[in-house]
Coordinates of C-alpha atoms and ligand atoms in Angstrom, one line a residue:
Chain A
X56 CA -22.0 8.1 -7.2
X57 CA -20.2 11.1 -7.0
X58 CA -18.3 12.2 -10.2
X59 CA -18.6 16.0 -9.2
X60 CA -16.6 18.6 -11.8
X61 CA -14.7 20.6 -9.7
X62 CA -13.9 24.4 -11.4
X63 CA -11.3 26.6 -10.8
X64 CA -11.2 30.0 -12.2
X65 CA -8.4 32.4 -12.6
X66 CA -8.4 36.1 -13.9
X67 CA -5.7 37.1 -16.0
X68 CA -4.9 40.6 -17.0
X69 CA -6.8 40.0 -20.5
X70 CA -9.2 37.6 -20.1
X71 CA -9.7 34.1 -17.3
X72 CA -8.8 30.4 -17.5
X73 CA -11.2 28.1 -16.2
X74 CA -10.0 24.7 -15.1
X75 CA -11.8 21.7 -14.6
X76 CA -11.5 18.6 -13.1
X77 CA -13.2 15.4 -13.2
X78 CA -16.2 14.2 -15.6
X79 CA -18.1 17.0 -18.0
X80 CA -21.6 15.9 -17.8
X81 CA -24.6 17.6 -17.9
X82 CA -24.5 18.9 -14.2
X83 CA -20.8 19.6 -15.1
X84 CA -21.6 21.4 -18.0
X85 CA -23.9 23.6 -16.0
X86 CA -21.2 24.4 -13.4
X87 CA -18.8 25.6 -16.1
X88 CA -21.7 27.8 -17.7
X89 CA -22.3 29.2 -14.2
X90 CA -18.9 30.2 -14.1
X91 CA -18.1 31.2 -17.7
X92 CA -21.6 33.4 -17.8
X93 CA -20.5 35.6 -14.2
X94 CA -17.3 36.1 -15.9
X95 CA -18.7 36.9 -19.3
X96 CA -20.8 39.6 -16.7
X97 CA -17.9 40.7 -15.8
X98 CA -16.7 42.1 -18.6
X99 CA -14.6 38.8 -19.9
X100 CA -14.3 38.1 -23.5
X101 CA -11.3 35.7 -23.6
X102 CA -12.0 32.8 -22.0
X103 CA -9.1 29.6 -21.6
X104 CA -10.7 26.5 -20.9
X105 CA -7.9 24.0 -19.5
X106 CA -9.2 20.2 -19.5
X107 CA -6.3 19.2 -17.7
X108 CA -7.8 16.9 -15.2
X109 CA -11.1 15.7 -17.2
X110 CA -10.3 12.3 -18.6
X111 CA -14.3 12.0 -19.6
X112 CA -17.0 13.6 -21.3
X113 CA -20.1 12.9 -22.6
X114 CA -22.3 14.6 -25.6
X115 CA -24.8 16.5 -23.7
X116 CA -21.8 18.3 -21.2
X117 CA -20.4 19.0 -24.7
X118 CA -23.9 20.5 -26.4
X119 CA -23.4 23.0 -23.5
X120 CA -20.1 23.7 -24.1
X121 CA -21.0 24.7 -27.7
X122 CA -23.9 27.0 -25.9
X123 CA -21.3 29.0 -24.2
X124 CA -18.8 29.4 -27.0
X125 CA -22.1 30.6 -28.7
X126 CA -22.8 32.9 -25.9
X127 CA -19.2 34.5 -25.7
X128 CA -19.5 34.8 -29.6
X129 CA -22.6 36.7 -29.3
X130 CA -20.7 39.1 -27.3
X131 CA -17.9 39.8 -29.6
X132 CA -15.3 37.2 -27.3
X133 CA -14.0 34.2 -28.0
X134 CA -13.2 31.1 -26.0
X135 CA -10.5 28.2 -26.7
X136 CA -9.2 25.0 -25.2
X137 CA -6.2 23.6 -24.0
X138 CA -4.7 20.2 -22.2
X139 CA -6.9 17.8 -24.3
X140 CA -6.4 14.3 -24.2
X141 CA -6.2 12.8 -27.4
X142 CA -9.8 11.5 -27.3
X143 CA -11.6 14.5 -26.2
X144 CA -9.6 16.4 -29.0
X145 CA -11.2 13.6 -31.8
X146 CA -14.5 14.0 -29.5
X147 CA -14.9 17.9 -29.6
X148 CA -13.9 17.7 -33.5
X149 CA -17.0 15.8 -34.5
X150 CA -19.3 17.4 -32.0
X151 CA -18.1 20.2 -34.4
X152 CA -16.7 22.7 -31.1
X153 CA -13.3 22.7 -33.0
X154 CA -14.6 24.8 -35.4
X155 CA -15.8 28.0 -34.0
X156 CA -13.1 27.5 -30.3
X157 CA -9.1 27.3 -31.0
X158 CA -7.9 24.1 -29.4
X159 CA -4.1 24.2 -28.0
X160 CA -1.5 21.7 -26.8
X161 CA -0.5 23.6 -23.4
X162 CA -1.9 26.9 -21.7
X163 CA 1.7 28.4 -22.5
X164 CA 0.8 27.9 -26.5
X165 CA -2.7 29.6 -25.7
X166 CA -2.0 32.4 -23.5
X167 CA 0.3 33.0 -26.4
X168 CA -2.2 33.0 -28.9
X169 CA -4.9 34.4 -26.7
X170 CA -2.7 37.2 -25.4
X171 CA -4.2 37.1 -21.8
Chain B
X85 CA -5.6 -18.3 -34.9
X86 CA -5.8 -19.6 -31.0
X87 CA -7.7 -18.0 -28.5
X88 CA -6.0 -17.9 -25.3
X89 CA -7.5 -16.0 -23.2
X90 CA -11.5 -14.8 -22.6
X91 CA -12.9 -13.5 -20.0
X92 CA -16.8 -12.1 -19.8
X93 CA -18.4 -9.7 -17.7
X94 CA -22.3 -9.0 -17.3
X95 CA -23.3 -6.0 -15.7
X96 CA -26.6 -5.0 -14.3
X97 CA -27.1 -1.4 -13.7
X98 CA -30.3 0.4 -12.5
X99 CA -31.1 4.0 -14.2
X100 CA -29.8 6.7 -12.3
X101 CA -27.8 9.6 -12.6
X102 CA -23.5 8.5 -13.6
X103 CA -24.2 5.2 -13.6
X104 CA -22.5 5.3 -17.2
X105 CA -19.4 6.2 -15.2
X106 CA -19.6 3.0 -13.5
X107 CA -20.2 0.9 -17.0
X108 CA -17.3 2.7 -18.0
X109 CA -15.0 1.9 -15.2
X110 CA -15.6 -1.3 -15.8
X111 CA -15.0 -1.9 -19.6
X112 CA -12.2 0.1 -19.1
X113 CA -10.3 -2.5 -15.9
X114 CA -11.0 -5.0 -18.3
X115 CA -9.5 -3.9 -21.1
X116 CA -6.4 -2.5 -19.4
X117 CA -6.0 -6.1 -17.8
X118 CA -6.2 -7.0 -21.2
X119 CA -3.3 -5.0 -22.7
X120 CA -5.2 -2.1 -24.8
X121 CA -3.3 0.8 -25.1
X122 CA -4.7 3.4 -23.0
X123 CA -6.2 5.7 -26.3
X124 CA -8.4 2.7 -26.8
X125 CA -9.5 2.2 -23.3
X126 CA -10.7 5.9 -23.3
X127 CA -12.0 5.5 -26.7
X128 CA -13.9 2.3 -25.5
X129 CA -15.3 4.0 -22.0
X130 CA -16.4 7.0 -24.0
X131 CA -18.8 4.7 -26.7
X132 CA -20.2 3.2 -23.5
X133 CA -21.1 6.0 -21.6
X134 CA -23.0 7.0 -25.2
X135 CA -24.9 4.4 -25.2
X136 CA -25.4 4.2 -21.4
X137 CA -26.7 7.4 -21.7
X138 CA -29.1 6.6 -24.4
X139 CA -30.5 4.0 -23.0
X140 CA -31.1 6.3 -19.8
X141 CA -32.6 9.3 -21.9
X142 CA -34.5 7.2 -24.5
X143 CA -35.5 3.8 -24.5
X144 CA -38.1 4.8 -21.7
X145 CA -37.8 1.3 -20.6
X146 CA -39.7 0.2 -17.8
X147 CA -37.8 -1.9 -15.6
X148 CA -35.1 1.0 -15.1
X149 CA -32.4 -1.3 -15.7
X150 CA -29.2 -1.2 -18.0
X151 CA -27.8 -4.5 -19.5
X152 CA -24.0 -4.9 -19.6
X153 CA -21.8 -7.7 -21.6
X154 CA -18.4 -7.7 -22.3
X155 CA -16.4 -10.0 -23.6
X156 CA -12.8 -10.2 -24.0
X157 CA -10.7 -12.5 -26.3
X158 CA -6.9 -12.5 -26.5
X159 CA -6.0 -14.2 -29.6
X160 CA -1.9 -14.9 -31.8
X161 CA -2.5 -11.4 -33.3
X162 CA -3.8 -9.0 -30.6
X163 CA -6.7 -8.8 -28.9
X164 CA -10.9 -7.8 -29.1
X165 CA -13.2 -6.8 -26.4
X166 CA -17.2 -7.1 -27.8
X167 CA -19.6 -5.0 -25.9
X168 CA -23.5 -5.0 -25.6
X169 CA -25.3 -2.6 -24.1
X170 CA -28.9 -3.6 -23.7
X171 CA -32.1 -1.9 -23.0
X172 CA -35.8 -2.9 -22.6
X173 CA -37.4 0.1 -23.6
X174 CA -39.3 1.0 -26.3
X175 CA -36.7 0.6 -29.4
X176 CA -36.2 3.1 -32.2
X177 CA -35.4 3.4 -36.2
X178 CA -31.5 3.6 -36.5
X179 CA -32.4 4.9 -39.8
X180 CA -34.2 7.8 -39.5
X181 CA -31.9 8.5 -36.5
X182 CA -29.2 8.8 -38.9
X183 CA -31.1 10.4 -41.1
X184 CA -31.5 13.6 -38.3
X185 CA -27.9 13.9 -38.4
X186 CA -26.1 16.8 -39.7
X187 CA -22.6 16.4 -40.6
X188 CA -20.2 15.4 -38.5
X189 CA -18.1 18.5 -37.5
X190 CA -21.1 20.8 -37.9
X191 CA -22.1 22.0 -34.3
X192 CA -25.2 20.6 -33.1
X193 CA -26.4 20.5 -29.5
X194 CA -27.5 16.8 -29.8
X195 CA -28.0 14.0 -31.8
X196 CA -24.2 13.1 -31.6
X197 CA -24.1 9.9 -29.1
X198 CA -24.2 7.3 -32.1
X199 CA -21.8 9.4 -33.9
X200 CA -19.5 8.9 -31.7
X201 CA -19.9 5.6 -30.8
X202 CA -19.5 4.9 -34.2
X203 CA -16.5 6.5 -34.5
X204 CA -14.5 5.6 -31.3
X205 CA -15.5 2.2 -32.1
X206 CA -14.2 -0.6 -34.8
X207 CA -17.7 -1.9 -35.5
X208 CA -21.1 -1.2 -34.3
X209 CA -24.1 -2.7 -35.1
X210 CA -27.8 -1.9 -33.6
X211 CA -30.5 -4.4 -33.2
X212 CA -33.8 -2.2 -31.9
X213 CA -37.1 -3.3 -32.4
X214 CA -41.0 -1.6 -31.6
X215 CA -41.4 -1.8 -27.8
X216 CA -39.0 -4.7 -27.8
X217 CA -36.0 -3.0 -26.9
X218 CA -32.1 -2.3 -28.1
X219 CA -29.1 -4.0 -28.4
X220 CA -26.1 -2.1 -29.2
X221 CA -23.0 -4.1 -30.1
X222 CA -19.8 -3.0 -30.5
X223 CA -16.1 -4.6 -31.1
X224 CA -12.6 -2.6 -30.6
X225 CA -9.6 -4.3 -31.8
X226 CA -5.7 -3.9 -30.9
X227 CA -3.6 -5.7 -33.0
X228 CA -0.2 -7.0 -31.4
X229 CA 2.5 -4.2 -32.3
Chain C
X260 CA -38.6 -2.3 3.2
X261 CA -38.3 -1.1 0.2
X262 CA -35.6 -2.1 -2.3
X263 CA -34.4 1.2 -4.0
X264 CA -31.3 0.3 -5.8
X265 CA -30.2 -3.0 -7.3
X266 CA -26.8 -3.8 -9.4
X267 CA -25.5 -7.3 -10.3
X268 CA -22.3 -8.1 -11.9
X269 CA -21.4 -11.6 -13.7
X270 CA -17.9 -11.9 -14.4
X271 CA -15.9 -15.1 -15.8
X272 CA -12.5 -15.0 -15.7
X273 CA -9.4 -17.3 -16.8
X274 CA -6.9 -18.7 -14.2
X275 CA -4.3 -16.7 -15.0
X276 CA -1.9 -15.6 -12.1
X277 CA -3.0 -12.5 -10.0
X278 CA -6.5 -12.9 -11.8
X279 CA -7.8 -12.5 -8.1
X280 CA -7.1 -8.7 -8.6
X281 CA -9.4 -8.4 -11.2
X282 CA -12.4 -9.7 -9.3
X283 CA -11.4 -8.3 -6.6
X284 CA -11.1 -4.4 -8.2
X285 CA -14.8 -5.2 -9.6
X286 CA -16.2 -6.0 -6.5
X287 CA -14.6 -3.2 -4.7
X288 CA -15.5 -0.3 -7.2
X289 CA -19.3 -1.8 -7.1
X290 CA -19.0 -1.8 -3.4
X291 CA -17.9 2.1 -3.4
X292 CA -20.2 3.1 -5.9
X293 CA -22.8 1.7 -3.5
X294 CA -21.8 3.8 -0.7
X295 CA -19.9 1.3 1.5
X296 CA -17.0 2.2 3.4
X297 CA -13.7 2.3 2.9
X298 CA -13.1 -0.4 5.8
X299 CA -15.5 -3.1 4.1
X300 CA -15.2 -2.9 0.5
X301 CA -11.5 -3.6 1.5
X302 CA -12.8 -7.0 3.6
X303 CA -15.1 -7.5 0.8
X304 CA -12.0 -7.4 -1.5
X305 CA -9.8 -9.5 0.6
X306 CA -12.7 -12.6 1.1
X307 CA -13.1 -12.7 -3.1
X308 CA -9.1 -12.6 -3.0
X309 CA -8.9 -15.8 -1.3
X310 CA -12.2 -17.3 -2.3
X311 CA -10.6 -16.9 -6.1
X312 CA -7.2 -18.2 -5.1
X313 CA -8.8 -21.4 -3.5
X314 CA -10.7 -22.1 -7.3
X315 CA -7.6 -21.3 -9.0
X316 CA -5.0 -23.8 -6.4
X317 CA -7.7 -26.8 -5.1
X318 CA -10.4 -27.0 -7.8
X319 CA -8.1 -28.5 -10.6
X320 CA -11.0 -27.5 -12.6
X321 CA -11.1 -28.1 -16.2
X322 CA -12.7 -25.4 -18.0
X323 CA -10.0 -23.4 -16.5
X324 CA -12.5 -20.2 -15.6
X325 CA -13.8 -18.5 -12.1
X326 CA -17.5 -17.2 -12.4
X327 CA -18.1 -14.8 -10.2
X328 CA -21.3 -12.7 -9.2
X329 CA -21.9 -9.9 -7.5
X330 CA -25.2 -8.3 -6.8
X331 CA -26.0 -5.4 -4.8
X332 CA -29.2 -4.3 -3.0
X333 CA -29.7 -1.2 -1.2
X334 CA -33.1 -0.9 1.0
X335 CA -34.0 1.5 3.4
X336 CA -31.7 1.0 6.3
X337 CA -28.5 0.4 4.7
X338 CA -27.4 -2.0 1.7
X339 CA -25.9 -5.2 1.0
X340 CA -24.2 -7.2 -1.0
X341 CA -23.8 -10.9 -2.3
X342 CA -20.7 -12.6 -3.6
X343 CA -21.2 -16.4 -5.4
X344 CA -17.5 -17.6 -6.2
X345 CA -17.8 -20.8 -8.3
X346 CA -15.7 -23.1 -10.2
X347 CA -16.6 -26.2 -11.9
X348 CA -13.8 -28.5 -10.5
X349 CA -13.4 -31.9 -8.2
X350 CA -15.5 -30.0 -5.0
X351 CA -14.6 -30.8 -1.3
X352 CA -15.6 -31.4 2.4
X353 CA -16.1 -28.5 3.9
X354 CA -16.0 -30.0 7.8
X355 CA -13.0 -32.3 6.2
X356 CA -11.2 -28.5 5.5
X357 CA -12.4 -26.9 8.8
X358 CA -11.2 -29.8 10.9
X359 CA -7.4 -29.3 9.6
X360 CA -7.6 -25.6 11.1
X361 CA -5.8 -24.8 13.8
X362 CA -6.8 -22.0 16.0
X363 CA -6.9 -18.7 14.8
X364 CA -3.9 -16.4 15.7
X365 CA -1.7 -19.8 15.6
X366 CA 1.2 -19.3 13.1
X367 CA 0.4 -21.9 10.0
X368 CA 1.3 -21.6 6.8
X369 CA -1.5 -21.8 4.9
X370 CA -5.3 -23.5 5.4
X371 CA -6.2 -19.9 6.6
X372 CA -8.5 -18.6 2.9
X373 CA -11.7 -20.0 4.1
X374 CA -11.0 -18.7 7.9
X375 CA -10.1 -15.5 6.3
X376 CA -13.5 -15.4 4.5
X377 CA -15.3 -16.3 6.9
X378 CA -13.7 -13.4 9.4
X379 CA -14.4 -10.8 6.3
X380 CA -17.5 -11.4 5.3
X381 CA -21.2 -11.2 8.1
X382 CA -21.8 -14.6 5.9
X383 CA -20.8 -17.5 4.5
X384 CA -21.7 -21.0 3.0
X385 CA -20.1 -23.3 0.5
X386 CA -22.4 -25.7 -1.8
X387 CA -19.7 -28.1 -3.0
X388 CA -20.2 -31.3 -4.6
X389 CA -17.3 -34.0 -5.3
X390 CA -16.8 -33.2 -8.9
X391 CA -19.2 -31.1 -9.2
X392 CA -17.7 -28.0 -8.4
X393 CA -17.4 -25.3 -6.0
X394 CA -19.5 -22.2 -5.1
X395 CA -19.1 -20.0 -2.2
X396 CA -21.4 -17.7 -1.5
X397 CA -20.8 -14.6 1.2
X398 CA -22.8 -11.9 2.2
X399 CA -21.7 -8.2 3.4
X400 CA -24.0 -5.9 5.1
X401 CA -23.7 -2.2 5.9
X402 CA -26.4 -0.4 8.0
X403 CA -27.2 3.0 7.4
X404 CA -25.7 5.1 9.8
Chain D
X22 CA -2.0 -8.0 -15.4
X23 CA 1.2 -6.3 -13.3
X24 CA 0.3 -6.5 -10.0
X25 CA 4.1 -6.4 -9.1
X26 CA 5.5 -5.7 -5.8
X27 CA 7.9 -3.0 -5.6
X28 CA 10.4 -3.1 -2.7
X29 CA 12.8 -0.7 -1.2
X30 CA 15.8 -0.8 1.3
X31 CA 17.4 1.8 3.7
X32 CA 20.0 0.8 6.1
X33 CA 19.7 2.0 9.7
X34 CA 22.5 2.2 11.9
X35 CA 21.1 -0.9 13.9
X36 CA 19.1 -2.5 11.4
X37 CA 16.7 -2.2 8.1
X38 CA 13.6 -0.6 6.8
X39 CA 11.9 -2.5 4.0
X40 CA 9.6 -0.4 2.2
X41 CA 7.0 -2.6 0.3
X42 CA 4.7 -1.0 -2.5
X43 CA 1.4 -3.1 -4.0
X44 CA 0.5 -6.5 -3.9
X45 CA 1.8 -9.2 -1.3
X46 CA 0.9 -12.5 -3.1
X47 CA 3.2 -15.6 -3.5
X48 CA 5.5 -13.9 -6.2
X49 CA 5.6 -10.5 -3.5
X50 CA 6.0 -12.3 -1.0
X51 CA 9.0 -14.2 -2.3
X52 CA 10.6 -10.4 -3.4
X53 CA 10.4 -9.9 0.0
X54 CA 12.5 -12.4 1.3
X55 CA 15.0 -12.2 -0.7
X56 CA 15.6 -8.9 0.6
X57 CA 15.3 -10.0 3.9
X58 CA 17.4 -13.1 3.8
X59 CA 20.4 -10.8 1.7
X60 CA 19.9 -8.1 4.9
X61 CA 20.2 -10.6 7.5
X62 CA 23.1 -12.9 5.4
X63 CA 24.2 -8.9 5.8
X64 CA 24.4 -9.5 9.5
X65 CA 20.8 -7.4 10.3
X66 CA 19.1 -8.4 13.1
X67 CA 16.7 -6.4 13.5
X68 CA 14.4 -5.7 10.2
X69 CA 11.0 -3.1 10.1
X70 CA 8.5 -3.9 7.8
X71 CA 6.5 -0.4 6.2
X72 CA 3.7 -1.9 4.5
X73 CA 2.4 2.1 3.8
X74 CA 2.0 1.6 0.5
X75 CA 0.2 -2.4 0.5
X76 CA -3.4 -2.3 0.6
X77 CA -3.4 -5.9 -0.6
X78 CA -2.4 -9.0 1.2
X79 CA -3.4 -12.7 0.2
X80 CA -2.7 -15.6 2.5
X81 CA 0.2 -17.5 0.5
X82 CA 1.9 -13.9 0.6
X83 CA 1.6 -13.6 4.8
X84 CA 3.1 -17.3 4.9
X85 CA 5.6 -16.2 3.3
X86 CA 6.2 -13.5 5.7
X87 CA 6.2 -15.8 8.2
X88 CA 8.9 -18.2 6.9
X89 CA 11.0 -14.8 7.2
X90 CA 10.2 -14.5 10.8
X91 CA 10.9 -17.9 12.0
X92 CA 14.1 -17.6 9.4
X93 CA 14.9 -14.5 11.6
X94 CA 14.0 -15.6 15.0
X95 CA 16.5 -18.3 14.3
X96 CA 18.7 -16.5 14.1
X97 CA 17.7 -14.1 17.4
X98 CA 16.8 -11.1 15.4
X99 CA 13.4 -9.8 15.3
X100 CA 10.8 -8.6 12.5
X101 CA 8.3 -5.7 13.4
X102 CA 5.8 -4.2 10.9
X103 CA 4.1 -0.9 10.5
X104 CA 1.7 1.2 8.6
X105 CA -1.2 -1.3 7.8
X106 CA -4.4 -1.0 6.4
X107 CA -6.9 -2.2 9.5
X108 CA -7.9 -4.7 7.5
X109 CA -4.5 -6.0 6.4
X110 CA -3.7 -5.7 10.6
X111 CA -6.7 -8.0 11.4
X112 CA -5.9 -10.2 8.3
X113 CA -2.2 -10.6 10.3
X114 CA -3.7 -11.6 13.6
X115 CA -6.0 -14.5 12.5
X116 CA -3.1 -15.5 10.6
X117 CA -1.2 -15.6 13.7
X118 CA 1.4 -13.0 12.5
X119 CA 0.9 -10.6 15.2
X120 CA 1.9 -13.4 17.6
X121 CA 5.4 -13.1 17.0
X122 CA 6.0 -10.1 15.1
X123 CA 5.3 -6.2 17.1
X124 CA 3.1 -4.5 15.2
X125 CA 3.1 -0.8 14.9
X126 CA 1.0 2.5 13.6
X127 CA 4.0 4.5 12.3
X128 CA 7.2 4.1 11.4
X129 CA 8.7 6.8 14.2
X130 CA 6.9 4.7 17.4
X131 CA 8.7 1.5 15.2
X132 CA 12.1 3.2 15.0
X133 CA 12.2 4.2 18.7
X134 CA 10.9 0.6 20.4
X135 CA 13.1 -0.9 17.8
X136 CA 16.3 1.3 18.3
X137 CA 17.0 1.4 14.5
Ligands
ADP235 N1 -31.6 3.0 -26.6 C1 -32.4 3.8 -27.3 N2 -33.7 3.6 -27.2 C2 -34.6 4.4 -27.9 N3 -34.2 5.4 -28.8 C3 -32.9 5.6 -28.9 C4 -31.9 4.8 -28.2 N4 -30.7 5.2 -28.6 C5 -30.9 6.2 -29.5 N5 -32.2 6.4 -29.7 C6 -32.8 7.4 -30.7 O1 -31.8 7.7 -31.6 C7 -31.7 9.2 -31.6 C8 -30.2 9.5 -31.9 O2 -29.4 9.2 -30.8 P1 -28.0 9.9 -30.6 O3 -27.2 9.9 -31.8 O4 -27.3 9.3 -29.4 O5 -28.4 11.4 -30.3 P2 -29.0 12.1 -29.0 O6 -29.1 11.1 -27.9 O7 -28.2 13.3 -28.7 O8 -30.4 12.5 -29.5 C9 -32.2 9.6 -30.3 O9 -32.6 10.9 -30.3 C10 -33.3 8.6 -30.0 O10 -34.5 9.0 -30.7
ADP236 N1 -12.7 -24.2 -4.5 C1 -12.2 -25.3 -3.9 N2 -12.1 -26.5 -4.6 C2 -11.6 -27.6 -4.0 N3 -11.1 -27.6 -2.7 C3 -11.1 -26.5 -2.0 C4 -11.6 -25.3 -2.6 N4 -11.5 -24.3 -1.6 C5 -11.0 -24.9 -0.6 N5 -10.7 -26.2 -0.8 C6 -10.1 -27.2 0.2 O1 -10.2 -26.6 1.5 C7 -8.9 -26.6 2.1 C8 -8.8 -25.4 3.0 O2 -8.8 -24.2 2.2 P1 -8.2 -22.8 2.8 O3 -8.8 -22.6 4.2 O4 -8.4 -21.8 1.9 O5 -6.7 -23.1 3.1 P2 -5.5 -23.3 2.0 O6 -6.0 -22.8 0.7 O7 -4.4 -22.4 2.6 O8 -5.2 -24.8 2.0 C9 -8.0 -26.5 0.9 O9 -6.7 -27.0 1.3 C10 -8.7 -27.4 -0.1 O10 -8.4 -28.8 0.2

């Protein structure tokens, strides 16, 4: 089976959103660490996750999502969401990521927020 | 209260890597040919990939296989798709499972998979015993609107 | 040979119009997950199409349901998979069916399902008992390339 | 389940193109002709047949495409198809289809042999 996350990154003048694509799994989560740990290297401490195209996830792609918002904390930056369907919202909520990453409706909303 | 409609599926799925993607794809046709709204569908495929997964990272079962059944019924007031997911592997204690868990909310690397089953799920119930293996059954209901 | 992979699908479904859809989409997405191509998971597709729409139109069954099963085996030099189609209704004569064909590539109307079947699939034979119901059973292969 | 055929017109200057989208069973099949048979009480003779977007055929659904050829042949127009799936073009020569309707890969090779 192939249910490879695909991730995109783009650098913004204040920080990078990441977008993803397809099912956030273990080997998934691990691909968006990859990419979220050369950008912390880089000096990147505002970090937009856009979901957009993941329909699925599963606990332990999760657990490692919660390892890089701990990460980023640990570095003074912060990381936040966007383009959740409604049952990954309710999902991330009890894994307990909605409480230390800002969850928004639409990238406009977060760049907003985020200022990037 | 007639039922008018039922239709079964059993699924036989050996251990390997996204094969919970494939479970899921398939509660997930059936319910949509069943008329669930498409929150519940997701809600439904994500409580089976849990399990799925558990039963993968586990039940160290030795027969490397993944038991399937679901069962659709269409009845006056909506309808209700029951799901088992089965193992063979070595079975655990729900109880002191639960009793590992932290609060839901509080972040935790692990130790979420029945919490969420539970809660994207109108009732679950687990049947486990020593080395004889785990049942975990689980109903979602949409009422007519 | 060794057998690396094996997945088996039971599926019961109500005559309900179009049903064949539904047993055709779980074939095909077990077919793809087991690395088939494109070109024969749609045969594969087509064959349970008209194997489901001969239960639901000749059988006059009773119980009203198609069980289906799917199985899959993969094995060192490619994989393969095996389709049972069965209905529990009045049965027929196979030779009786095939001796009302006309050529293939003749215009006709209909009597073409089992001709169709039999051109999808590498295999194909039909237990059927007057009364006692219907089962067709086809095999696809795909060799490693 | 909706498994229901969606079909399109657009008028040629000598003829039709019928655009069909999903599944040709007996219910499709019947959508069909009753596009046809309004195109041809319309005076078309000559009617092309995009199947682009079908990927499913079942044999109740080809008869039915065949009543409309002999309906059109009757009246000395001609049917031609294009854009199958290769299974869905071998489906149409056992069912003896392809005997007395052209059959082509694209719509432009259809247009031009056709003189739409
Ligand atoms: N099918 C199973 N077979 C054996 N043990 C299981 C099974 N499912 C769950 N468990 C046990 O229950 C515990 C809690 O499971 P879960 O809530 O899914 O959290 P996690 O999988 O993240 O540990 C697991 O750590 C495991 O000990
Ligand atoms: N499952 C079945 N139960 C009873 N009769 C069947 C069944 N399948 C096929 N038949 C018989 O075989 C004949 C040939 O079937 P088929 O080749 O599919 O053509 P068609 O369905 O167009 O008549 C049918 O007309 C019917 O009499």
């Amino acid at each position: 089976m192939t249910e490879e996350l695909k991730v995109a990154v783009e650098r913004k003048p204040r920080g990078a959103v990441l977008y993803t694509k397809g099912y956030i799994n273990n080997v998934g989560g691990e691909e968006i660490a990859n990419r979220a740990y050369e950008l912390m290297d880089d000096g990147v401490r505002t970090l937009l996750l856009n979901l957009r195209e993941t329909k699925i996830v599963n606990s332990i792609g999760i657990s490692i999502l919660i390892e890089i918002i701990e990460k980023m904390m640990d570095k003074g930056g912060k990381i936040a969401f966007c383009c959740l369907t409604p049952v990954i919202h309710k999902t991330f909520q009890i894994m307990g990521l909605a409480n230390y990453a800002s969850i928004f409706d639409n990238e406009e909303a977060a760049s907003k927020e985020l200022g990037l | 209260m007639t039922t008018t409609a039922e239709r079964q599926m059993e699924l036989t799925l050996p251990m390997v890597p996204d094969i919970e993607i494939a479970a899921a794809r398939a509660v997930g046709n059936l319910a949509r040919e069943m008329g669930m709204s498409s929150e519940h569908v997701d809600e439904m495929m994500h409580a089976v990939i849990e399990a799925c997964i558990n039963a993968r990272e586990h039940s160290g079962c030795a027969d490397n296989r993944i038991y399937l059944r679901f069962l659709g019924t269409s009845q006056d007031d909506g309808s209700r798709i029951d799901i088992w997911v089965t193992d063979h592997g070595r079975g655990f204690d729900p109880e002191e499972a639960r009793s590992r868990r932290t609060a839901p909310g509080t972040p935790h690397k692990r130790g979420r998979g029945l919490q969420l089953i539970e809660l994207h799920m109108d009732e679950v119930d687990i049947s486990t015993t020593l080395n004889g293996g785990t049942t975990i059954h689980m109903v979602k209901y949409e009422k007519k609107s």
